[in-house]
CSV table of C-alpha atoms and ligand atoms in Angstrom, one decimal:
chain,number,residue,atom,x,y,z
A,259,UNK,CA,-37.2,-123.3,51.5
A,260,UNK,CA,-34.1,-123.1,53.6
A,261,UNK,CA,-34.3,-125.4,56.6
A,262,UNK,CA,-32.9,-123.5,59.7
A,263,UNK,CA,-33.5,-125.9,62.6
A,264,UNK,CA,-35.3,-129.0,63.5
A,265,UNK,CA,-35.9,-130.7,66.8
A,266,UNK,CA,-37.5,-133.7,68.4
A,267,UNK,CA,-40.0,-134.0,71.2
A,268,UNK,CA,-42.6,-136.5,72.4
A,269,UNK,CA,-45.6,-134.2,72.3
A,270,UNK,CA,-46.5,-130.6,71.3
A,271,UNK,CA,-46.7,-129.1,74.8
A,272,UNK,CA,-46.0,-125.5,75.5
A,273,UNK,CA,-42.8,-126.4,77.4
A,274,UNK,CA,-41.5,-128.4,74.5
A,275,UNK,CA,-42.2,-125.6,72.0
A,276,UNK,CA,-40.6,-123.1,74.4
A,277,UNK,CA,-37.4,-125.2,74.4
A,278,UNK,CA,-37.4,-125.5,70.7
A,279,UNK,CA,-38.0,-121.8,70.0
A,280,UNK,CA,-35.2,-120.9,72.5
A,281,UNK,CA,-32.8,-123.0,70.4
A,282,UNK,CA,-34.1,-121.3,67.3
A,283,UNK,CA,-33.6,-117.9,68.8
A,284,UNK,CA,-30.0,-118.7,69.7
A,285,UNK,CA,-29.5,-119.5,66.0
A,286,UNK,CA,-31.2,-116.6,64.3
A,287,UNK,CA,-32.1,-114.0,66.9
A,288,UNK,CA,-35.3,-112.1,67.5
A,289,UNK,CA,-35.6,-109.8,64.5
A,290,UNK,CA,-38.2,-107.3,63.7
A,291,UNK,CA,-38.2,-108.4,60.0
A,292,UNK,CA,-39.0,-111.9,60.9
A,293,UNK,CA,-42.4,-113.6,60.6
A,294,UNK,CA,-43.2,-116.8,62.5
A,295,UNK,CA,-46.1,-118.8,61.1
A,296,UNK,CA,-47.7,-121.3,63.5
A,297,UNK,CA,-50.2,-124.1,62.7
A,298,UNK,CA,-52.6,-122.6,65.3
A,299,UNK,CA,-51.4,-125.0,68.0
A,300,UNK,CA,-52.0,-123.3,71.4
A,301,UNK,CA,-48.7,-124.3,72.9
A,302,UNK,CA,-46.7,-123.0,70.0
A,303,UNK,CA,-48.6,-119.8,69.8
A,304,UNK,CA,-47.9,-119.0,73.5
A,305,UNK,CA,-44.3,-119.9,73.2
A,306,UNK,CA,-43.8,-117.7,70.1
A,307,UNK,CA,-45.1,-114.7,72.1
A,308,UNK,CA,-42.7,-115.4,74.9
A,309,UNK,CA,-39.6,-116.2,73.0
A,310,UNK,CA,-39.9,-113.9,69.9
A,311,UNK,CA,-41.5,-110.7,71.2
A,312,UNK,CA,-40.2,-108.7,68.2
A,313,UNK,CA,-41.2,-111.1,65.4
A,314,UNK,CA,-44.4,-110.9,63.5
A,315,UNK,CA,-46.7,-113.7,64.6
A,316,UNK,CA,-48.8,-115.3,61.8
A,317,UNK,CA,-50.9,-118.4,61.7
A,318,UNK,CA,-51.6,-120.8,58.8
A,319,UNK,CA,-54.9,-120.0,57.0
A,320,UNK,CA,-55.4,-123.6,55.9
A,321,UNK,CA,-55.3,-124.8,59.5
A,322,UNK,CA,-57.7,-122.0,60.5
A,323,UNK,CA,-60.1,-122.9,57.7
A,324,UNK,CA,-60.0,-126.6,58.7
A,325,UNK,CA,-61.4,-125.5,62.1
A,326,UNK,CA,-63.8,-123.0,60.5
A,327,UNK,CA,-65.6,-125.4,58.3
A,328,UNK,CA,-66.2,-127.8,61.1
A,329,UNK,CA,-68.3,-125.2,62.9
A,330,UNK,CA,-69.7,-122.7,60.4
A,331,UNK,CA,-71.2,-122.6,57.0
A,332,UNK,CA,-70.5,-120.0,54.3
A,333,UNK,CA,-66.8,-119.6,54.1
A,334,UNK,CA,-66.7,-117.8,50.7
A,335,UNK,CA,-65.7,-114.4,52.1
A,336,UNK,CA,-62.8,-115.8,54.2
A,337,UNK,CA,-60.6,-116.7,51.2
A,338,UNK,CA,-60.7,-113.2,49.5
A,339,UNK,CA,-60.3,-111.7,53.0
A,340,UNK,CA,-57.1,-113.6,53.6
A,341,UNK,CA,-55.7,-113.0,50.1
A,342,UNK,CA,-56.4,-109.3,49.8
A,343,UNK,CA,-53.3,-107.1,49.8
A,344,UNK,CA,-55.3,-103.9,50.5
A,345,UNK,CA,-56.8,-103.3,53.9
A,346,UNK,CA,-59.9,-101.8,52.4
A,347,UNK,CA,-60.6,-105.0,50.5
A,348,UNK,CA,-60.0,-107.1,53.6
A,349,UNK,CA,-62.3,-104.9,55.6
A,350,UNK,CA,-65.1,-105.3,53.0
A,351,UNK,CA,-65.0,-109.1,53.1
A,352,UNK,CA,-64.4,-109.5,56.8
A,353,UNK,CA,-67.4,-107.3,57.6
A,354,UNK,CA,-69.5,-109.9,55.8
A,355,UNK,CA,-68.0,-112.7,57.9
A,356,UNK,CA,-68.2,-110.8,61.2
A,357,UNK,CA,-71.9,-109.9,60.7
A,358,UNK,CA,-72.3,-113.3,62.4
A,359,UNK,CA,-71.5,-112.5,66.0
A,360,UNK,CA,-70.6,-116.2,66.8
A,361,UNK,CA,-67.9,-116.2,64.1
A,362,UNK,CA,-66.6,-112.8,65.1
A,363,UNK,CA,-66.2,-114.0,68.7
A,364,UNK,CA,-64.6,-117.3,67.6
A,365,UNK,CA,-62.1,-115.4,65.4
A,366,UNK,CA,-61.2,-113.1,68.3
A,367,UNK,CA,-60.8,-115.8,70.8
A,368,UNK,CA,-59.0,-118.5,68.8
A,369,UNK,CA,-57.4,-116.8,65.8
A,370,UNK,CA,-56.0,-113.6,67.0
A,371,UNK,CA,-52.7,-114.0,65.1
A,372,UNK,CA,-52.2,-112.6,61.6
A,373,UNK,CA,-53.7,-114.8,58.9
A,374,UNK,CA,-54.6,-112.1,56.3
A,375,UNK,CA,-52.0,-110.5,54.0
A,376,UNK,CA,-53.2,-107.0,54.4
A,377,UNK,CA,-51.9,-107.0,58.0
A,378,UNK,CA,-48.5,-108.5,57.1
A,379,UNK,CA,-45.4,-106.3,57.4
A,380,UNK,CA,-44.6,-105.6,53.8
A,381,UNK,CA,-40.8,-105.3,54.4
A,382,UNK,CA,-40.7,-109.0,55.1
A,383,UNK,CA,-41.6,-109.7,51.5
A,384,UNK,CA,-43.4,-113.0,52.2
A,385,UNK,CA,-47.1,-113.1,51.4
A,386,UNK,CA,-47.7,-116.8,52.1
A,387,UNK,CA,-51.0,-117.3,54.0
A,388,UNK,CA,-50.4,-121.1,54.6
A,389,UNK,CA,-47.7,-123.2,56.1
A,390,UNK,CA,-47.6,-125.5,53.1
A,391,UNK,CA,-43.8,-125.0,52.8
A,392,UNK,CA,-43.3,-126.7,56.2
A,393,UNK,CA,-45.6,-129.5,55.1
A,394,UNK,CA,-43.2,-130.1,52.2
A,395,UNK,CA,-40.4,-130.6,54.7
A,396,UNK,CA,-42.6,-133.0,56.7
A,397,UNK,CA,-43.3,-135.0,53.5
A,398,UNK,CA,-39.7,-135.1,52.6
A,399,UNK,CA,-38.7,-136.9,55.8
A,400,UNK,CA,-41.9,-138.9,56.5
A,401,UNK,CA,-40.5,-142.2,55.4
A,402,UNK,CA,-37.8,-142.0,58.1
A,403,UNK,CA,-40.0,-140.9,61.0
A,404,UNK,CA,-40.1,-144.5,62.5
A,405,UNK,CA,-36.3,-144.6,62.9
A,406,UNK,CA,-34.8,-144.5,66.4
A,407,UNK,CA,-34.4,-140.9,67.3
A,408,UNK,CA,-30.5,-140.8,67.0
A,409,UNK,CA,-30.7,-142.4,63.6
A,410,UNK,CA,-33.5,-140.0,62.6
A,411,UNK,CA,-31.5,-137.0,63.6
A,412,UNK,CA,-28.5,-138.3,61.7
A,413,UNK,CA,-30.6,-139.1,58.6
A,414,UNK,CA,-32.1,-135.6,58.5
A,415,UNK,CA,-28.7,-134.0,59.0
A,416,UNK,CA,-27.4,-135.9,56.0
A,417,UNK,CA,-30.4,-135.1,53.8
A,418,UNK,CA,-30.1,-131.4,54.6
A,419,UNK,CA,-26.3,-131.5,54.0
A,420,UNK,CA,-26.8,-133.2,50.6
A,421,UNK,CA,-29.6,-130.7,49.7
A,422,UNK,CA,-27.3,-127.7,50.5
A,423,UNK,CA,-24.5,-129.2,48.4
A,424,UNK,CA,-26.8,-129.6,45.5
A,425,UNK,CA,-28.0,-126.1,45.8
A,426,UNK,CA,-24.5,-124.6,46.2
A,427,UNK,CA,-23.6,-126.4,42.9
A,428,UNK,CA,-26.7,-124.9,41.2
A,429,UNK,CA,-26.1,-121.5,42.8
A,430,UNK,CA,-22.6,-121.3,41.5
A,431,UNK,CA,-23.8,-121.8,37.9
A,432,UNK,CA,-26.5,-119.1,38.1
A,433,UNK,CA,-25.8,-115.9,36.2
A,434,UNK,CA,-27.3,-112.5,36.7
A,435,UNK,CA,-28.4,-110.7,39.8
A,436,UNK,CA,-31.9,-112.2,40.4
A,437,UNK,CA,-32.8,-115.9,40.3
A,438,UNK,CA,-33.6,-116.9,36.7
A,439,UNK,CA,-36.9,-118.6,37.8
A,440,UNK,CA,-38.2,-115.3,39.1
A,441,UNK,CA,-37.3,-113.4,36.0
A,442,UNK,CA,-38.9,-116.1,33.8
A,443,UNK,CA,-42.0,-116.0,36.0
A,444,UNK,CA,-42.2,-112.2,35.6
A,445,UNK,CA,-41.6,-112.3,31.8
A,446,UNK,CA,-44.4,-114.8,31.5
A,447,UNK,CA,-46.7,-112.5,33.4
A,448,UNK,CA,-46.0,-109.6,31.0
A,449,UNK,CA,-48.0,-111.6,28.4
A,450,UNK,CA,-51.7,-111.1,28.5
A,451,UNK,CA,-51.7,-107.5,29.9
A,452,UNK,CA,-53.6,-106.2,26.9
A,453,UNK,CA,-56.6,-105.3,29.0
A,454,UNK,CA,-54.6,-102.7,30.9
A,455,UNK,CA,-54.0,-99.1,29.9
A,456,UNK,CA,-51.0,-97.1,31.1
A,457,UNK,CA,-51.4,-93.3,31.5
A,458,UNK,CA,-48.0,-91.9,32.4
A,459,UNK,CA,-47.4,-89.1,34.9
A,460,UNK,CA,-43.6,-89.2,34.7
A,461,UNK,CA,-41.0,-91.6,33.5
A,462,UNK,CA,-41.4,-94.0,36.4
A,463,UNK,CA,-44.9,-93.0,37.5
A,464,UNK,CA,-48.2,-94.0,35.9
A,465,UNK,CA,-51.9,-94.6,36.5
A,466,UNK,CA,-52.7,-98.1,35.2
A,467,UNK,CA,-56.3,-99.2,34.7
A,468,UNK,CA,-58.5,-101.7,33.0
A,469,UNK,CA,-59.4,-100.4,29.5
A,470,UNK,CA,-62.3,-98.1,29.8
A,471,UNK,CA,-62.9,-98.8,33.5
A,472,UNK,CA,-62.0,-95.8,35.7
A,473,UNK,CA,-63.1,-97.6,38.8
A,474,UNK,CA,-60.2,-100.1,38.8
A,475,UNK,CA,-57.2,-97.9,38.6
A,476,UNK,CA,-53.9,-98.1,40.4
A,477,UNK,CA,-50.9,-95.8,40.8
A,478,UNK,CA,-47.5,-97.3,40.1
A,479,UNK,CA,-44.3,-95.7,41.3
A,480,UNK,CA,-41.6,-97.9,39.7
A,481,UNK,CA,-38.6,-96.1,41.2
A,482,UNK,CA,-40.0,-96.8,44.7
A,483,UNK,CA,-41.1,-100.3,43.7
A,484,UNK,CA,-44.7,-99.5,44.7
A,485,UNK,CA,-48.2,-99.9,43.4
A,486,UNK,CA,-51.3,-98.8,45.1
A,487,UNK,CA,-52.7,-102.4,44.8
A,488,UNK,CA,-49.9,-103.2,47.4
A,489,UNK,CA,-48.9,-106.5,45.8
A,490,UNK,CA,-45.5,-105.3,44.8
A,491,UNK,CA,-44.7,-104.1,48.3
A,492,UNK,CA,-45.7,-107.4,49.9
A,493,UNK,CA,-44.1,-109.8,47.4
A,494,UNK,CA,-41.1,-107.8,46.3
A,495,UNK,CA,-42.0,-108.6,42.7
A,496,UNK,CA,-43.8,-106.2,40.3
A,497,UNK,CA,-47.5,-106.8,40.0
A,498,UNK,CA,-49.5,-106.8,36.8
A,499,UNK,CA,-49.9,-103.0,36.8
A,500,UNK,CA,-46.2,-102.4,37.4
A,501,UNK,CA,-45.3,-105.0,34.7
A,502,UNK,CA,-47.5,-103.1,32.3
A,503,UNK,CA,-45.7,-99.8,32.9
A,504,UNK,CA,-42.2,-101.5,32.9
A,505,UNK,CA,-42.9,-103.2,29.6
A,506,UNK,CA,-44.6,-100.1,28.0
A,507,UNK,CA,-41.8,-97.9,29.1
A,508,UNK,CA,-38.8,-100.2,28.2
A,509,UNK,CA,-36.5,-98.2,30.4
A,510,UNK,CA,-33.2,-97.8,28.8
A,511,UNK,CA,-30.6,-100.1,30.3
A,512,UNK,CA,-32.9,-100.9,33.1
A,513,UNK,CA,-33.6,-104.6,33.3
A,514,UNK,CA,-36.4,-106.4,35.0
A,515,UNK,CA,-33.9,-107.3,37.7
A,516,UNK,CA,-33.8,-103.7,39.0
A,517,UNK,CA,-37.5,-104.0,39.9
A,518,UNK,CA,-37.1,-107.2,42.0
A,519,UNK,CA,-36.3,-107.3,45.7
A,520,UNK,CA,-32.9,-108.4,46.8
A,521,UNK,CA,-34.5,-111.3,48.7
A,522,UNK,CA,-34.7,-113.0,45.2
A,523,UNK,CA,-31.1,-112.3,44.4
A,524,UNK,CA,-28.6,-115.1,43.7
A,525,UNK,CA,-26.4,-113.7,46.4
A,526,UNK,CA,-29.1,-114.1,49.0
B,1374,LIG,ZN1,-50.2,-103.2,41.5
């Protein structure tokens, strides 16, 4: 999490959100490889469309589900629909949900922003379906929210300054190209891949499938950082199938780092 901007207003009106997003746009620009994720508040959604025409507009799945369960029963297909990386898998689950015309109309009317991974732009390399990361920030400052507004602004500024200082210190000590926590996470995921079978087509290309199950097979193209399960493209980190090929192949002089997107680099 890297806090970019914060602001204060009395209520979440469209005008206020418009003002805030204009300030944000002055700071970071309207970029095609930017995703904005709203909490499904109407004013914010409209302001996002006005101020950031180029950016991808997403909405938080947790907020959506809070509304969903108040009105409809049977939400078991919504979770796999949101989490699926492949459009075919999303289509399969959402067809079950939309078989109820009331829910279909409700989704179209109130939740037209992107809340399911398969529709996200994979070049953004962020597959979060919730706004939990923003809630972390809210929690971090919640004890100070009763301060007079000038003191609150100053307090948050100082907290962010101290946070950046701490991170710069940590960052300067990091070695290697990619963040060590990411490499450790991927190395941990390479354990327990025994159920997968790798059939090579070339040095960097393979079909990976569950042992003896030809119905669950994926094509990995390691040199392109791609897998047909789409997880690698969306997260920027090799999926299980890719990790299986990478560890089976043990490419000479090629470290795990070469297969991780630059978004996870120490430099970034
Ligand atoms: Zn995969």
